[in-house]
Coordinates of N, CA, C and O in Angstrom, one line a residue:
M1 N 0.8 -1.2 0.0 CA 0.0 0.0 0.0 C 0.9 1.2 0.0 O 1.9 1.3 0.7
G2 N 0.4 2.2 -0.7 CA 1.2 3.5 -0.8 C 0.7 4.5 0.2 O -0.1 4.2 1.1
R3 N 1.2 5.6 0.0 CA 0.8 6.7 0.9 C -0.5 7.3 0.5 O -1.0 7.1 -0.6
I4 N -1.1 8.1 1.4 CA -2.4 8.7 1.1 C -2.1 10.0 0.3 O -1.3 10.9 0.8
G5 N -2.6 10.2 -0.8 CA -2.4 11.3 -1.6 C -3.4 12.5 -1.3 O -4.3 12.3 -0.5
T6 N -3.2 13.5 -2.1 CA -4.1 14.7 -1.8 C -5.5 14.4 -2.1 O -6.4 14.8 -1.4
Q7 N -5.8 13.7 -3.2 CA -7.2 13.4 -3.6 C -7.8 12.5 -2.6 O -9.0 12.8 -2.2
E8 N -7.1 11.5 -2.1 CA -7.7 10.6 -1.1 C -8.0 11.4 0.2 O -9.0 11.2 0.8
L9 N -7.1 12.3 0.6 CA -7.3 13.0 1.8 C -8.5 14.0 1.7 O -9.2 14.1 2.6
L10 N -8.7 14.6 0.5 CA -9.8 15.4 0.3 C -11.1 14.6 0.4 O -12.1 15.1 0.9
I11 N -11.1 13.4 -0.2 CA -12.3 12.6 -0.2 C -12.6 12.2 1.3 O -13.8 12.3 1.7
I12 N -11.6 11.8 2.1 CA -11.8 11.4 3.5 C -12.4 12.6 4.3 O -13.3 12.5 5.1
A13 N -11.8 13.8 4.0 CA -12.2 15.0 4.7 C -13.7 15.4 4.3 O -14.5 15.8 5.2
G14 N -14.0 15.2 3.1 CA -15.4 15.5 2.6 C -16.4 14.5 3.3 O -17.5 14.9 3.7
I15 N -16.0 13.2 3.3 CA -16.9 12.3 4.0 C -17.1 12.6 5.5 O -18.2 12.5 6.0
A16 N -16.0 12.9 6.1 CA -16.0 13.3 7.6 C -16.9 14.5 7.8 O -17.7 14.6 8.7
L17 N -16.8 15.5 6.8 CA -17.7 16.7 6.9 C -19.2 16.3 6.8 O -20.0 16.9 7.5
L18 N -19.5 15.4 5.9 CA -20.8 15.0 5.7 C -21.4 14.2 6.9 O -22.5 14.4 7.3
I19 N -20.5 13.4 7.5 CA -21.0 12.6 8.6 C -21.1 13.4 9.9 O -22.1 13.3 10.6
F20 N -20.1 14.1 10.2 CA -20.0 14.8 11.5 C -20.5 16.2 11.5 O -20.8 16.8 12.6
G21 N -20.5 16.9 10.4 CA -20.9 18.3 10.3 C -19.8 19.2 10.6 O -18.8 18.9 11.3
P22 N -19.9 20.5 10.2 CA -18.8 21.4 10.4 C -18.6 21.9 11.9 O -17.5 22.2 12.2
S23 N -19.6 21.7 12.7 CA -19.5 22.2 14.1 C -18.7 21.2 14.9 O -18.1 21.6 15.9
R24 N -18.7 19.9 14.6 CA -18.1 18.9 15.4 C -16.7 18.5 14.9 O -16.0 17.7 15.6
L25 N -16.3 18.9 13.7 CA -15.0 18.5 13.2 C -13.8 19.0 14.0 O -12.9 18.2 14.2
P26 N -13.8 20.3 14.5 CA -12.7 20.7 15.4 C -12.5 19.8 16.6 O -11.4 19.4 17.0
L27 N -13.7 19.5 17.3 CA -13.6 18.6 18.5 C -13.1 17.2 18.1 O -12.3 16.6 18.9
L28 N -13.5 16.7 17.0 CA -13.1 15.4 16.5 C -11.6 15.4 16.3 O -10.9 14.5 16.7
G29 N -11.1 16.4 15.6 CA -9.7 16.5 15.4 C -8.8 16.6 16.7 O -7.8 16.0 16.8
K30 N -9.4 17.4 17.6 CA -8.7 17.6 18.9 C -8.6 16.2 19.7 O -7.6 15.9 20.2
T31 N -9.7 15.5 19.6 CA -9.8 14.2 20.3 C -8.8 13.2 19.7 O -8.1 12.5 20.4
I32 N -8.8 13.2 18.4 CA -7.9 12.2 17.7 C -6.5 12.6 18.0 O -5.6 11.7 18.2
G33 N -6.1 13.9 18.0 CA -4.8 14.3 18.3 C -4.3 14.0 19.7 O -3.2 13.5 19.9
K34 N -5.2 14.1 20.7 CA -4.9 13.7 22.0 C -4.7 12.2 22.2 O -3.8 11.8 22.9
T35 N -5.5 11.4 21.5 CA -5.4 10.0 21.5 C -4.1 9.5 20.9 O -3.4 8.7 21.5
I36 N -3.7 10.1 19.8 CA -2.4 9.8 19.1 C -1.3 10.2 20.0 O -0.3 9.4 20.2
G37 N -1.4 11.3 20.7 CA -0.3 11.8 21.6 C -0.2 10.9 22.8 O 0.9 10.5 23.2
A38 N -1.3 10.4 23.4 CA -1.2 9.5 24.5 C -0.6 8.1 24.1 O 0.1 7.5 24.8
F39 N -1.0 7.7 22.9 CA -0.4 6.4 22.4 C 1.1 6.5 22.2 O 1.8 5.6 22.6
K40 N 1.5 7.6 21.6 CA 3.0 7.8 21.4 C 3.7 7.9 22.7 O 4.8 7.4 22.9
N41 N 3.1 8.6 23.7 CA 3.7 8.7 25.0 C 3.9 7.3 25.7 O 4.9 7.0 26.3
S42 N 2.8 6.5 25.6 CA 2.9 5.2 26.2 C 3.9 4.3 25.5 O 4.6 3.5 26.1
E43 N 4.0 4.5 24.1 CA 4.9 3.7 23.4 C 6.4 4.1 23.8 O 7.2 3.3 23.9
R44 N 6.6 5.4 24.0 CA 7.9 5.9 24.4 C 8.3 5.3 25.7 O 9.4 4.9 26.0
K45 N 7.3 5.3 26.7 CA 7.6 4.8 28.0 C 7.9 3.3 28.0 O 8.7 2.8 28.7
A46 N 7.1 2.6 27.1 CA 7.3 1.1 27.0 C 8.7 0.8 26.4 O 9.4 -0.1 26.9
A47 N 9.1 1.6 25.5 CA 10.5 1.4 24.9 C 11.6 1.7 25.9 O 12.7 1.1 25.8
A48 N 11.3 2.6 26.8 CA 12.3 3.0 27.8 C 12.3 2.0 29.0 O 13.1 2.1 29.9
G49 N 11.3 1.0 29.0 CA 11.2 0.1 30.1 C 10.5 0.6 31.3 O 10.7 0.1 32.4
E50 N 9.7 1.6 31.1 CA 9.0 2.2 32.2 C 7.6 1.7 32.2 O 6.9 1.5 31.1
D51 N 7.0 1.4 33.4 CA 5.6 1.0 33.5 C 4.7 2.1 33.1 O 4.8 3.3 33.6
T52 N 3.8 1.9 32.1 CA 2.9 2.9 31.6 C 1.8 3.3 32.6 O 1.3 4.4 32.4
I53 N 1.6 2.5 33.6 CA 0.5 2.8 34.5 C 1.1 3.6 35.7 O 0.6 4.6 36.1
T54 N 2.1 3.0 36.4 CA 2.6 3.6 37.6 C 3.8 4.6 37.3 O 4.1 5.4 38.2
G55 N 4.4 4.4 36.2 CA 5.6 5.3 35.9 C 6.9 4.8 36.5 O 7.9 5.5 36.5
E56 N 6.9 3.6 37.1 CA 8.1 3.1 37.8 C 9.0 2.5 36.7 O 8.6 1.7 35.9
P57 N 10.3 2.8 36.8 CA 11.2 2.2 35.8 C 11.5 0.8 36.1 O 11.4 0.3 37.2
G58 N 11.7 0.0 35.0 CA 12.1 -1.4 35.2 C 11.0 -2.4 35.2 O 11.2 -3.6 35.3
K59 N 9.7 -1.9 35.3 CA 8.6 -2.8 35.3 C 7.8 -2.7 34.0 O 7.6 -1.6 33.5
S60 N 7.4 -3.8 33.5 CA 6.6 -3.8 32.2 C 5.1 -3.7 32.4 O 4.4 -3.4 31.5
G61 N 4.6 -3.9 33.6 CA 3.2 -3.8 33.8 C 2.5 -5.1 33.5 O 1.3 -5.2 33.7
M62 N 3.2 -6.1 33.1 CA 2.6 -7.4 32.7 C 3.2 -8.5 33.6 O 4.4 -8.4 34.0
K63 N 2.4 -9.4 34.0 CA 2.9 -10.5 34.8 C 3.6 -11.5 33.9 O 3.1 -11.8 32.8
E64 N 4.8 -12.0 34.3 CA 5.5 -12.9 33.5 C 5.4 -14.3 33.9 O 5.1 -14.7 35.0

């Protein structure tokens, strides 16, 4: 699969506009951005070996 081009992005944005309406799109974008940021933060902590729930170093948060 390739990257998403300009035409595909415009089609997705148009469909989102039809589904959610112009008043809810900023809130939807903000929520998606926060979710992606939280996921990246958890991924960074997991790569550093830090527990994502308690923040303690050296624990994975999973029972072995």
